[in-house]
Structures are given as C-alpha cells and as structure tokens.
XYZ file of C-alpha atoms in Angstrom:
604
model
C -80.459 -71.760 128.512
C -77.345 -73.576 129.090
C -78.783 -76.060 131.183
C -81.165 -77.160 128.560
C -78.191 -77.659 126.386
C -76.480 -80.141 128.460
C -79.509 -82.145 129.555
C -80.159 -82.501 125.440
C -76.526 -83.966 125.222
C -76.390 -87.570 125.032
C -75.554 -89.257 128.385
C -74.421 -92.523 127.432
C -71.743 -91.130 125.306
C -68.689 -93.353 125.360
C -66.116 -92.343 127.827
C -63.459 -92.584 125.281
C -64.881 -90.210 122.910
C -63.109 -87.446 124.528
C -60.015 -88.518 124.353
C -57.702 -86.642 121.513
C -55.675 -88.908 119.220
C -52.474 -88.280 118.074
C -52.464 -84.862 115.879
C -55.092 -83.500 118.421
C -58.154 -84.069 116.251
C -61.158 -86.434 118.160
C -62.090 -89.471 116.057
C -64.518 -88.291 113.208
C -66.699 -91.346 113.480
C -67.921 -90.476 116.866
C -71.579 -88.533 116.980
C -70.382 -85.274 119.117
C -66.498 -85.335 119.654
C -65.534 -83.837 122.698
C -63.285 -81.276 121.096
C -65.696 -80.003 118.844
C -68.526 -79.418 121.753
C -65.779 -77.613 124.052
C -64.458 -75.695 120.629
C -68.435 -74.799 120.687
C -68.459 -73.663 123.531
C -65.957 -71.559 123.804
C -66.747 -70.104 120.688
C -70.303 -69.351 122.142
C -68.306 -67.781 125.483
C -66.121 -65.745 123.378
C -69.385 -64.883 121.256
C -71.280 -64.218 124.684
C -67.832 -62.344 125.926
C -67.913 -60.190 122.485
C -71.765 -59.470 123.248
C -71.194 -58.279 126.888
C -67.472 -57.945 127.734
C -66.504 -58.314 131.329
C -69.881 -60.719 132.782
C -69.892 -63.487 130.121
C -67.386 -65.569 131.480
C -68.541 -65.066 134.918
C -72.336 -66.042 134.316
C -71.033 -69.448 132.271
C -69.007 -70.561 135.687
C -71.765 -68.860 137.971
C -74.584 -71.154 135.371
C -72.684 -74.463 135.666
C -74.728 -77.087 137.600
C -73.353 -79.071 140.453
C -74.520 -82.348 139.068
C -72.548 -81.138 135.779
C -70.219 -84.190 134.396
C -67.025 -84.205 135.134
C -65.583 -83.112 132.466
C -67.754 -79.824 131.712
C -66.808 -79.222 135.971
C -63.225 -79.709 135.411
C -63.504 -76.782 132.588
C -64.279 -74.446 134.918
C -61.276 -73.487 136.236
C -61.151 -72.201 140.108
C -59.399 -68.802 139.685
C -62.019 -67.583 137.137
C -63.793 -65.073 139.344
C -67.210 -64.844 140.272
C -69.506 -62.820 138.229
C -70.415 -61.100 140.897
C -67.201 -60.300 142.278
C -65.807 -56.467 142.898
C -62.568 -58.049 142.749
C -60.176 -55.267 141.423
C -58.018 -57.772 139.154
C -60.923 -58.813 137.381
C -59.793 -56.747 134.359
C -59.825 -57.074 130.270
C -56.232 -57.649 131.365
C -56.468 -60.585 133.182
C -59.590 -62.359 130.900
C -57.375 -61.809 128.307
C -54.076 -63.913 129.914
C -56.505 -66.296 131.353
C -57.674 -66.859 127.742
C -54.391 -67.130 126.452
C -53.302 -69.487 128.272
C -56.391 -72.201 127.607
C -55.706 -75.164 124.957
C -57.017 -73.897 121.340
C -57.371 -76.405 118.711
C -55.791 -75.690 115.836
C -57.151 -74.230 112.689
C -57.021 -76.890 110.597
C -58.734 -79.232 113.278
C -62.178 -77.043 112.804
C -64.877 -78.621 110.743
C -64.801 -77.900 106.885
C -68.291 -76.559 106.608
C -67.344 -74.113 109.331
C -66.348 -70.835 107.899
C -63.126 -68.955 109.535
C -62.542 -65.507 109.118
C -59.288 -63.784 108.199
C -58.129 -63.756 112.072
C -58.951 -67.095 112.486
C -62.598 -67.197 114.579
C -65.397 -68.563 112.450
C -67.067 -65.471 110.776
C -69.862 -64.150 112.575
C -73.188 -65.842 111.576
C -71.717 -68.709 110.009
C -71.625 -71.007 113.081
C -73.231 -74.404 111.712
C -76.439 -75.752 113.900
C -74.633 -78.089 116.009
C -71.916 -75.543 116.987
C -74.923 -73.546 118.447
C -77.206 -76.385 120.192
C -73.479 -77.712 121.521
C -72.757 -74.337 122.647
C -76.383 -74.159 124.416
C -76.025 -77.251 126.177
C -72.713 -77.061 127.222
C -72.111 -74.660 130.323
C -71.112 -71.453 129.436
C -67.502 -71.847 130.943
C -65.390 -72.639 128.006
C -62.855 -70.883 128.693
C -61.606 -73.112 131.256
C -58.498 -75.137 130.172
C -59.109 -78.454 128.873
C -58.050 -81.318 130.887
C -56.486 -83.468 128.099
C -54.322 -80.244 126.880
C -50.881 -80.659 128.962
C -50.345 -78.171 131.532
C -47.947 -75.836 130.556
C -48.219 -75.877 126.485
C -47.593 -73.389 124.563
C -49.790 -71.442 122.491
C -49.857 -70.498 119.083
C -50.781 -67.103 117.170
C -54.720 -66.603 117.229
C -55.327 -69.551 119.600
C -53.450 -72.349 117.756
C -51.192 -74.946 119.244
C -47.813 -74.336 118.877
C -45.404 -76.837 117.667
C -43.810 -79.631 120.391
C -40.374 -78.844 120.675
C -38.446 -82.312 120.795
C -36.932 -83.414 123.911
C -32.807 -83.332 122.294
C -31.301 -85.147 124.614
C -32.831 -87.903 128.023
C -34.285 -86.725 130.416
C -31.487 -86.560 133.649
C -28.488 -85.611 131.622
C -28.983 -81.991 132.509
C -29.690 -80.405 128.349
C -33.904 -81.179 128.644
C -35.286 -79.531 126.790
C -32.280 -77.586 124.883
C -32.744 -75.730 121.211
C -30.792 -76.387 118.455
C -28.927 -73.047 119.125
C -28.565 -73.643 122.918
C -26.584 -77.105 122.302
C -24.374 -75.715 119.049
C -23.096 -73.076 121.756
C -22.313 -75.759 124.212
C -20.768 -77.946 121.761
C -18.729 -75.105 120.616
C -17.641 -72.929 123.594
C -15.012 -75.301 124.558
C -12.521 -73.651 126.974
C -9.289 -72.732 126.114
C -6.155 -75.217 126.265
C -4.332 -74.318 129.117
C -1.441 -71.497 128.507
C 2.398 -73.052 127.647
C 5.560 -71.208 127.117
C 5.664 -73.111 124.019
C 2.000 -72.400 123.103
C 2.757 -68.732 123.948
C 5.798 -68.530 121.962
C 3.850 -70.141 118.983
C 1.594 -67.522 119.248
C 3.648 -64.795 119.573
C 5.427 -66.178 116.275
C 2.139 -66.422 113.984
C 1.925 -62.926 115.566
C 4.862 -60.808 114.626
C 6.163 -62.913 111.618
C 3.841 -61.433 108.900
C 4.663 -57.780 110.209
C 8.553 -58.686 110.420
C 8.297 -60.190 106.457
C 6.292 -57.072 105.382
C 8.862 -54.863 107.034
C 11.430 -57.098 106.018
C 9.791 -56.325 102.333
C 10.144 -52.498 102.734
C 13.722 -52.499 104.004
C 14.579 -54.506 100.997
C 13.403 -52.014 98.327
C 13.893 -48.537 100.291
C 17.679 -50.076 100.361
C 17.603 -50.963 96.480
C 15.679 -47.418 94.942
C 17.564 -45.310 97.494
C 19.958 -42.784 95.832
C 23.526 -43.516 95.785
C 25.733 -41.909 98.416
C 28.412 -39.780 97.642
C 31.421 -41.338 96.466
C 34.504 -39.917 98.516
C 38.292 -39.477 97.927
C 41.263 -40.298 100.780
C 44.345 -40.127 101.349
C 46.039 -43.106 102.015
C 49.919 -42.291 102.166
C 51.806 -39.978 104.135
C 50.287 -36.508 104.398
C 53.593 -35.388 104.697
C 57.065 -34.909 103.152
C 60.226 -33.733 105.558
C 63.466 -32.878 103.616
C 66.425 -34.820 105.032
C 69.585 -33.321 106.194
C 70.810 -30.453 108.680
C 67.967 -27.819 109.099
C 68.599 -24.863 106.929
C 67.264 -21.640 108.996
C 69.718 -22.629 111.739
C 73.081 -22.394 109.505
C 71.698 -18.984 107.815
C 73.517 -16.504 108.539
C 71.156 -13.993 110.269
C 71.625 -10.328 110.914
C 72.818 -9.819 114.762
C 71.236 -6.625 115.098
C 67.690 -5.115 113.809
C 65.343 -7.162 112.259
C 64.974 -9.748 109.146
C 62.835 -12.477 108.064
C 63.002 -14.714 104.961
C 60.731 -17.303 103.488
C 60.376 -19.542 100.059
C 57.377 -17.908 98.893
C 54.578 -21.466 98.706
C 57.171 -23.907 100.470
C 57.301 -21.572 104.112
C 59.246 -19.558 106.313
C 62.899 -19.904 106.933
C 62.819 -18.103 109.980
C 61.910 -14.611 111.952
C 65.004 -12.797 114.020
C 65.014 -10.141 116.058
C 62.105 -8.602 118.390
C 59.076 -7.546 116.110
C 59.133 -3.684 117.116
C 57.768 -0.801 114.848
C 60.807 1.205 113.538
C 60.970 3.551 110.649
C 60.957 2.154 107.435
C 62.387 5.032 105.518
C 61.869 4.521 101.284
C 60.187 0.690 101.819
C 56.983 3.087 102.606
C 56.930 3.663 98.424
C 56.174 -0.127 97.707
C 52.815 0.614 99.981
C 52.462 3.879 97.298
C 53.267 1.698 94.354
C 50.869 -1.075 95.377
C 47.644 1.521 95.672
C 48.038 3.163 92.903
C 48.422 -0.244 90.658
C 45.278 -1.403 92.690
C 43.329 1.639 91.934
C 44.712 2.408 88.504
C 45.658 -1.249 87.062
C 48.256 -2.161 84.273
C 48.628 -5.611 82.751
C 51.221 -6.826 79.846
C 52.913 -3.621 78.078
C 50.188 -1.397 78.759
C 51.774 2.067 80.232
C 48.934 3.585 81.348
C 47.090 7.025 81.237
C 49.507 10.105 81.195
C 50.290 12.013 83.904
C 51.493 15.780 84.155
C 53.963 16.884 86.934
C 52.618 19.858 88.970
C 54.547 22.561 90.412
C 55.338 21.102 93.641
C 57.021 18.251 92.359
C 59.448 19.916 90.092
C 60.034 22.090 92.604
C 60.832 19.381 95.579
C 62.868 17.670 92.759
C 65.769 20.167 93.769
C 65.800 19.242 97.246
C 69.452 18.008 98.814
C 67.682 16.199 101.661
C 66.058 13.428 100.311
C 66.050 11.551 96.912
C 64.130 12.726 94.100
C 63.564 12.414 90.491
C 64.341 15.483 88.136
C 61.306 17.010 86.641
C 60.286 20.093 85.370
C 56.705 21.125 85.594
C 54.192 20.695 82.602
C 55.818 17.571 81.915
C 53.506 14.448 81.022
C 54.847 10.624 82.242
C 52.523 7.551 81.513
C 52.006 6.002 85.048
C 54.385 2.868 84.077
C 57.175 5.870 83.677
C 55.826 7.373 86.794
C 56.359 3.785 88.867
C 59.952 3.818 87.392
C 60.944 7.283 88.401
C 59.297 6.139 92.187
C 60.846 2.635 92.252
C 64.153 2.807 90.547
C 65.697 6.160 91.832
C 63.509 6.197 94.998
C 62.001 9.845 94.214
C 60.032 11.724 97.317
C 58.560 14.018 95.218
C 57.423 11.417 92.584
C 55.773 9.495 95.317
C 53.903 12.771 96.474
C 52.203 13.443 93.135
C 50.940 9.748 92.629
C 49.564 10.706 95.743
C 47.612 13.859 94.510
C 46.973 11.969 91.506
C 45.106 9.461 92.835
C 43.310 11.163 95.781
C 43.788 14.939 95.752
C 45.859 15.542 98.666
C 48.664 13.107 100.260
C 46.911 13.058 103.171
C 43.804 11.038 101.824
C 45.918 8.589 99.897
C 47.465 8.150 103.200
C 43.696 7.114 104.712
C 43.986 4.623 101.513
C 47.371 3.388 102.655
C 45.869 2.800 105.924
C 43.303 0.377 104.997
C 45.233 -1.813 102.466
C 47.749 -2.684 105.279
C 44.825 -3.130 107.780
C 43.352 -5.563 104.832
C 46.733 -7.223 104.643
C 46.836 -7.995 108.260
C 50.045 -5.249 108.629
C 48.717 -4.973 112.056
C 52.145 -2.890 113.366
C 52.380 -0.911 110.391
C 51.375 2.779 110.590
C 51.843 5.294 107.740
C 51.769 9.040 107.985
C 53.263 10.125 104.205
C 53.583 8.657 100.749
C 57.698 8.834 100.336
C 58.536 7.670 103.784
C 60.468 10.792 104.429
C 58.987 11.351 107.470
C 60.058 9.040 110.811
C 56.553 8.387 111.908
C 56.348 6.146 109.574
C 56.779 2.497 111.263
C 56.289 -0.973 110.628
C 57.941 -4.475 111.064
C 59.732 -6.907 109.104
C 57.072 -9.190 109.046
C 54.317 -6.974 108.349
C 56.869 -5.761 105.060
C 57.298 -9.359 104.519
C 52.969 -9.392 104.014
C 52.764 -6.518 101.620
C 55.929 -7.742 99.728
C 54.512 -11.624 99.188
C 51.133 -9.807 97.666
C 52.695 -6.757 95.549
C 55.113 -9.097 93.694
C 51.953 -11.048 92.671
C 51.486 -7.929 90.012
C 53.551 -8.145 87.147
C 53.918 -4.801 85.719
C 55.211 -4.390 90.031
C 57.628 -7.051 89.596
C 58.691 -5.979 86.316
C 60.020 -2.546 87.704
C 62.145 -3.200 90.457
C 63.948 -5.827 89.036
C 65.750 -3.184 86.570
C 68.984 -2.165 87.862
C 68.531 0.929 85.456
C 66.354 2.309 83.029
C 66.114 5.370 80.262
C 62.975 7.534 81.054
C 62.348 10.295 78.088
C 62.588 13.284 78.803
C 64.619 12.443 82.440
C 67.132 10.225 81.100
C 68.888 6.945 82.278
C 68.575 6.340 85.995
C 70.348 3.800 88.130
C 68.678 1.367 90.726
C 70.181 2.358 94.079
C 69.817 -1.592 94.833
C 73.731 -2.444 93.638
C 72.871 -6.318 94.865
C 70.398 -6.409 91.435
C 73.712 -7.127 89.278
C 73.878 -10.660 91.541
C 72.293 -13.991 90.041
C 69.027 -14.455 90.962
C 68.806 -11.115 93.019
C 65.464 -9.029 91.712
C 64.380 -6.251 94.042
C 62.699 -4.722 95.356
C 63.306 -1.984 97.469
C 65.865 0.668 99.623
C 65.150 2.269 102.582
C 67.977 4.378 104.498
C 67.270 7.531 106.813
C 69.354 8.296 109.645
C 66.096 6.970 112.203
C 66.275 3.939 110.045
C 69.330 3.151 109.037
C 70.103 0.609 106.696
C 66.766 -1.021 105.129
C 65.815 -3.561 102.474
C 62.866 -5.242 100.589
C 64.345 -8.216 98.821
C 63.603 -10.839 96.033
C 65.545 -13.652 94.292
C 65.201 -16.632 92.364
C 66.598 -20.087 92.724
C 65.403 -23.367 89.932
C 64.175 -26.055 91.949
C 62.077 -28.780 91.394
C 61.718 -27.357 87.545
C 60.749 -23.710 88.449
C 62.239 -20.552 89.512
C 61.470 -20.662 93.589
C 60.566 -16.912 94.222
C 62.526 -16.217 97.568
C 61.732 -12.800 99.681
C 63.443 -11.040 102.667
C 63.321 -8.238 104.857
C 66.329 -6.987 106.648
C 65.353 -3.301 108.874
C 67.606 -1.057 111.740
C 70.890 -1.852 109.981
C 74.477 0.146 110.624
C 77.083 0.400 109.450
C 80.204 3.368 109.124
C 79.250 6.481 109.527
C 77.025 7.430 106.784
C 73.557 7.110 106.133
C 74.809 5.193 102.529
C 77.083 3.146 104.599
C 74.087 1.573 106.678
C 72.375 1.317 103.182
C 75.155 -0.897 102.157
C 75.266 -3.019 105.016
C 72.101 -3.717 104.631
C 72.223 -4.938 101.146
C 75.606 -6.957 102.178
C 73.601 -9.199 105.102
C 70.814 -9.183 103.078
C 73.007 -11.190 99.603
C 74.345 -13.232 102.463
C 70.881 -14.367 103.446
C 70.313 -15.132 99.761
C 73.091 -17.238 98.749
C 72.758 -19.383 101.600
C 68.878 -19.976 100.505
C 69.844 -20.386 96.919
C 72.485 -22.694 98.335
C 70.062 -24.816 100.240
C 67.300 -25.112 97.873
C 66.864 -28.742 96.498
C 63.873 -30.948 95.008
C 63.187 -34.244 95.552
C 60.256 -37.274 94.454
C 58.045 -36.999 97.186
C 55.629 -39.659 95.101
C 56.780 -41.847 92.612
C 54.628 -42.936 89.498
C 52.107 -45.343 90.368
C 52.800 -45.221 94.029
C 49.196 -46.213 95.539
C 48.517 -43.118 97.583
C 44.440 -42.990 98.405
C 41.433 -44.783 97.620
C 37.782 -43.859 96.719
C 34.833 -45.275 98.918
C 32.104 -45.984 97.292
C 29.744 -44.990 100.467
C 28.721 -48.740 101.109
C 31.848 -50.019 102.209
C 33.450 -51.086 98.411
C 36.790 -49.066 97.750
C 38.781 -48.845 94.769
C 42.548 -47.810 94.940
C 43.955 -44.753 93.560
C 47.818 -43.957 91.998
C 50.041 -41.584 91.009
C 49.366 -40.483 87.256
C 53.368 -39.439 87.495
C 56.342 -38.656 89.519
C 55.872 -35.679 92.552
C 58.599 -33.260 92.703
C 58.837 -31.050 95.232
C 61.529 -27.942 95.751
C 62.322 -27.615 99.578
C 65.463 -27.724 101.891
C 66.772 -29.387 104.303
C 64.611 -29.992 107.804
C 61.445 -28.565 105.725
C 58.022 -30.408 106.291
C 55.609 -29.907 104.007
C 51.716 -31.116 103.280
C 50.432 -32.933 100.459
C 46.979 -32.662 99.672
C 44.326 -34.933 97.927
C 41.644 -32.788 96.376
C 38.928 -34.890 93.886
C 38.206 -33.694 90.517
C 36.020 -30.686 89.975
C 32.555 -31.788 89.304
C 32.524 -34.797 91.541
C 33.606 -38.595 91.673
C 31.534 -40.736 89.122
C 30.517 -44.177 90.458
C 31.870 -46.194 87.765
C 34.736 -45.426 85.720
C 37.445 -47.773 83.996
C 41.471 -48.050 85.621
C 43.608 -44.723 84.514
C 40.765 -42.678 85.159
C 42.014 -39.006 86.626
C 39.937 -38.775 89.866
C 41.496 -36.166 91.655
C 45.133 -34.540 92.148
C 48.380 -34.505 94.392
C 49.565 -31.464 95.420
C 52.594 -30.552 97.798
C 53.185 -26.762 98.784
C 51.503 -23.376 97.706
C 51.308 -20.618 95.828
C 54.375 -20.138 93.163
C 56.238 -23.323 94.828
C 53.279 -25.511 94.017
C 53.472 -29.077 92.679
C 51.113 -31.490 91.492
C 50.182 -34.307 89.362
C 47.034 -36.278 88.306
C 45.480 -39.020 90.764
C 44.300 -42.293 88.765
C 42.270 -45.341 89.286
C 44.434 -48.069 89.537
C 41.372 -50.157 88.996
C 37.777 -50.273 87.387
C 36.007 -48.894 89.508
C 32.381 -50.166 90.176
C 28.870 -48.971 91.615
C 27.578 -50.688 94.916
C 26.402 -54.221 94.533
C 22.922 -55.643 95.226
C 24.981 -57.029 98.852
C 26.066 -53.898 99.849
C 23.012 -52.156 99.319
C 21.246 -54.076 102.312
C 24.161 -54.506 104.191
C 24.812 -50.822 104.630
C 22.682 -47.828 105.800
C-alpha cells in the first residue's frame, strides 16, 4: 500500500520544492510541499506505530523500494532496525529517543484545515484527504530525520523546533555558542587585584574602624552616666607635731627603787621604771572593788544610790588593830555613794568585804568578778585573791594599775570620791583621806596602799591647764621604803610620788601646732580634680618637751559632697586623745566642683 502511494506522487515535481525557506514553512504555492508529505507521513507512521507498537516503524523501512527517490531513501535512517530483528535494544525505549531526536515542524507550520489536538498531534480522524493519500504513497519510514533539518537541532516540547540560540560572539574567539548567563559570569568574575601592604592595610582599616567608632561610642557614654566616685579627704601637712626643747621623762625625777610609771592621760607616756614584776599591792586592790561595784551597780550626777545595811561581820572586823577599817555598828543602813566613801577615803577592810557580799554573796565570787574585769582590761600580771587587799597574794604591776586607773577615773561619781581629802559620813562622822599629798595644787587621788610585803604604795592623779584644759596626769609608784614603819614607807611613797608631779606640772606647755588658714589637706574628687582644704582656726596642743604627737584628718560624718562653696567644714583636725584632745574644723579654701565632661573620659 505504500508503494502505490509513491508511484501516484508526481515525478516531475520541481527539485526545489523541497527546500524549506526561512521560518521552516515550504512555499504554499507549490502543489505537494515536501514538508507537508514527510509531516504526512510521519503522522501515518506514528498512526501505524499507535496501531501496532513495536513493528510499524520496522515494516515502513523494511517496505521502502530500492528505486525510491532520494529523498524518501535518505529518510530512512540506517540504525532503524529491521523489523525482523531480535535485536535486544529494539525497545519502546529506544523508538522513543530515535523519535525524539527527528526534525518536527512546528505547530504553527501545520495546515489550517488540519485539526490538532490538545497535545499537539492532529486529532484522530481528522487527517484531511491529502494527509492520507501522501501518507500512502510515501514509504512508511517517516521517522527518519529529514535531510534539510541540521544535524544536531534541538527539539521542542511535543515535537516542535526549538528556538536558534544566536551565535554571541565569532566563531574562533573561543565563547561559540555562549548564553547570556555564561558570558555575564565571564565578564564579571574578574580576578582579584593582586595583594599590597597598602591594599591590605586599607582593608584592614574599612575593617576595624566602624567597630573602633561604635566602641569608641560606648566608652563615651558608660564614662558620662557612670556614678560618681567617692570623693576623698588627705592630709597634706605634717602628720606630726614634736615639742621642742630637752626631753622631759629623762630630767624626772624617778623612784630608784620599786616601780612607777606616769603618763598625760591622751598626750602619752612619760616613761616606765623599774622591772615589771608582780608585788603586793596592799589597799590599791580597793580601786579594783570600787570599779565593780560602780560597773554593776551604776551612779551618775548626785544620785547616792540604793541603801545598804552593814551585817555582823563588818561591824565586828571594824574593831580590828591590824588593818584599817571604818567604824560601824551592825543594822546600820549607808547609800552605796556613803559606802564608796567609807572604802575610798579611810581605806576600810571590812567596808570593802561587805560591797563584796553585797554584790555577789560571798567575797570569794566577787573575787571571780575581779578576775575578769582586769583580764578585760588587759591587767595581764594582775592576780587578786580578796576584796581589801589585806592579804599578800594579791599582786600586780605598775603598769597594769596604771590600766585600771586611766579607765576608773573615766566615772565621775569614782573621781569625785577620792579627790576629798575628808568627808562627814552620818552616823560615822568626819573621816580624813590618808592621802596627805591631796592638800597640794593639782594633786586629786586616788589611792594608798602600805603593808609590810608592800611597803609604800600609791595610785595618783593631778591636774595641770594646758592648751585651755585641765591635762589629767596619773602615776603609779609600788615597793617603796622608807624608816622603819609601815606609815613611814607610806610616806615615802607619797613624797617621790609629789616629786613626779611637780616636775610634770612643771613641764607641761601648749603650743599652735596649725595656724588659721594654714592649707593642711585637699579633697580628690576621684578623677584627678582636687580642691584645697584649711584650717577653720588655730590648733593648740598641750604637750612637753621631746613629745611627738599625731594629727589626724577625719572627713565629716555623712560623707564629702561633690560640690560645695569655699568655707565649707569638710572634715576636722585633731592632735592627741582622750581628755588631752584638740581639734578644730577643716574648710574649703575653695569652691569646690564636680568632675568635668574632660575628666570623665580621661579617667577610669
């Protein structure tokens, strides 16, 4: 059936008419284009392939005639396998890439009154009479690639031509051929310039100079909202102040036996002689007595006290020729002030004994009391064993009495006692103070102490004005003898002991340490500013000669301000301790001023 279809063609067909013009569409005015018979007849092979997949294609190329023209031989292509062929590659796969690969015309190169379906084959029973007689006279072997289509060309979705893709650039310069894309990557992938230690410290810079301004930033404000530091006060002058002239301690006249020490009670000690051994301490054991009871049973002012009634025992020891005593009778009531005066002024045993019961039932646990407050006082030699000092075991040094006498003339109802060289007690009568150096100037206590173990002892306190205050002065003298009585070392005692305080009395002086409005510290403002401070008014100072002593600084309670305008009191000036101290306001001598903006970032 094929054959009759080509022998109907017509033969003298121009040779030309097959050849595609531009736009691959044959010439319309031509009787049987070319195209259009091979587009029959391969729509009549893929009908035929449709009808019986797997032997159409091989009977068209098995059909096609040896005297066949050229062109219909040249469409049979010569690895299209025989029909009758067992070879194993002849598969749907491979018809199907052999068919892919032949030239398709394109859709809109089909005839008009040729019907296409929606996947682009002409619908089935709409091929037009020509299509069909074409397709029976043409060999059955359309699927053979067309010799005008260029080898190599691409195909389009259902069959159709794909688009040319322009040649970019001529042919020989290497980019035949190239997309679009491929040639905006070469234009653009240029290599980088070749590395420079100025290029890489350019870099480097348009690196790290954003992050060094933003941290730049930050410092800036932390340094501006950050709070304040403390503002601080220092001493600028002389911390400081030595007396001129001969050193006093070394022209007092100092006991050459036993022991003594003096001292200016706030400026310092004059001096310790003689080895620090406990000895007995005889009646100086009583201002350890006094100083309990006032700490357990405490007076202020006038007030006397509670009353207290005199047992048994004490009238009765008030007879006794061995040791001093106070005449009582039992039943009797004393306030405790009146009791102090009957211990203190006459030195009674037996008074000293019933404070003791008194206060703690039995002697023997006031003595545990006694005990501790000289442990607290850091008496570290001092051991007691009674209340009255009667008894010899009873030891201690002159500095450890030194200790307890600087704290017990702190009390004033203490203080007021010893210094009376007499006193009327009702019901007793007037008693005299066995301390005969209390009728000196200045002298004002505190206490005897004589026993044959201890001899000659004595607790002492005087006065001197310097400086525009009464200097409180205090001595112990202990082991002193003299005659051949027990009254006799007594009296030596007090003797060396008035020697020791007129040459203290003698040697006390004052003088202007700091003078008004002598520049003498400064307040830093934490961030490097400072602002200079003054004396508010002259420092006077009570001292003697070859005496060092330290002056102090100390801000204002509550803090240094930031700001504040000249004259403002900032702190004070102090020289020595205690009684003996001396001070005066510390002033700005200028305004002084917060932290500038400057110092802020200057300073961390």
């Amino acid at each position: 059936m094929a054959k009759s279809a080509h022998e109907d063609a017509p033969a003298e067909a121009p040779a030309d008419a097959a050849k595609p013009v531009p736009g691959g569409a044959a010439t319309a005015a031509k009787p049987v284009p070319e195209d259009a018979a091979e587009s029959a007849r391969e729509d009549a092979a893929g009908s035929a392939r449709e009808d019986a997949p797997g032997s159409a294609s091989a009977s068209a190329s098995a059909s096609a005639p040896a005297d066949a023209p050229a062109d219909v031989r040249r469409s049979a292509p010569a690895d299209v396998p025989d029909a009758g062929s067992a070879d194993p590659e002849d598969t749907g796969v491979h018809r199907a890439a052999v068919r892919k690969s032949l030239l398709r015309p394109l859709v809109s190169d089909l005839p008009a009154e040729r019907p296409v379906g929606r996947t682009g084959h002409p619908a089935a029973g709409a091929a037009p009479a020509w299509a069909a007689s074409a397709a029976s006279a043409a060999p059955p072997a359309a699927d053979a690639p067309s010799a005008d289509a260029p080898e190599g060309e691409a195909v389009g979705p259902e069959g159709t031509r794909a688009m040319p893709v322009p040649q970019l650039l001529p042919s020989g310069s290497g980019n035949t051929g190239a997309t679009p894309l491929k040639l905006l990557a070469q234009l653009t992938n240029t290599p980088p310039p070749k590395q420079t230690v100025l290029r890489t410290v350019v870099r480097r810079f348009k690196i790290w100079t954003p992050l060094v301004v933003l941290l730049a930033v930050v410092f800036v404000i932390v340094q501006v909202v950050r709070p304040l530091p403390a503002t601080s006060l220092q001493l600028t002058s002389a911390s400081s102040y030595a007396f001129t002239g001969a050193p006093l301690p070394q022209s007092m006249p100092w006991p050459a036996e036993g022991q003594s020490v003096a001292e200016v009670e706030g400026l310092g000690s004059l001096g310790v002689h003689g080895a620090q051994n406990p000895v007995p301490i005889a009646s100086l054991t009583k201002v350890m007595t006094a100083y309990v009871v006032l700490r357990d049973h405490p007076l202020t002012g006038k007030q006397n006290g509670p009353l207290i009634a005199v047992d048994q025992q004490a009238a009765d020891e008030s007879a006794s020729a061995d040791e001093s005593t106070a005449h009582v009778t039992a039943g009797q009531k004393f306030t405790e002030r009146q009791m102090l005066q009957l211990l203190l002024v006459p030195s009674g045993n037996n008074i000293a004994r019933l404070l003791a019961r008194w206060d703690s039932g039995t002697q023997e646990a006031f003595v545990v009391k006694m005990t501790a407050a000289a442990k607290s006082l850091g008496m570290a030699q001092t051991r007691y064993t009674g209340a009255s000092g009667f008894e010899e075991t009873t030891v201690s040094t002159a500095v450890d009495q030194l200790k307890l006498a600087r704290e017990v003339m702190k009390n004033e109802v203490f203080r007021s006692v010893v210094s009376l060289p007499n006193v009327v007690v009702p019901g007793v009568g007037r008693i005299f103070n066995n301390n005969n150096d209390l009728v000196k100037p200045g002298v004002v206590g505190i206490k005897t102490g004589s026993s044959t173990p201890a001899g000659g002892a004595l607790m002492w306190a005087a006065n001197k004005k310097a400086a525009g205050k009464q200097q409180l002065i205090l001595g112990v003298v202990l082991q002193q003898h003299g005659g051949t009585t027990v009254n006799d070392s007594l009296q030596t005692a007090l003797d060396r002991s008035q020697q020791l305080i007129d040459s203290v009395q003698g040697g006390l002086t004052s003088a202007t340490v700091v003078k008004k409005g002598e520049v003498i510290g400064e307040i830093h403002d934490g961030l490097g500013g400072s602002t200079p401070v003054v004396a508010a008014a002259d420092l006077t100072s009570a001292g003697w000669p070859g005496l060092r002593s330290t002056i102090t600084l100390t801000p204002q309670a509550g803090g240094l301000p930031h700001s504040a305008k000249a004259g403002a009191v900032v702190g004070t000036l102090t020289i020595g301790t205690g009684s003996a101290r001396a001070s005066v306001p510390a002033v700005l001598q200028s305004d002084l001023s917060s932290p500038s903006f400057t110092s802020k970032l200057t300073h961390f």
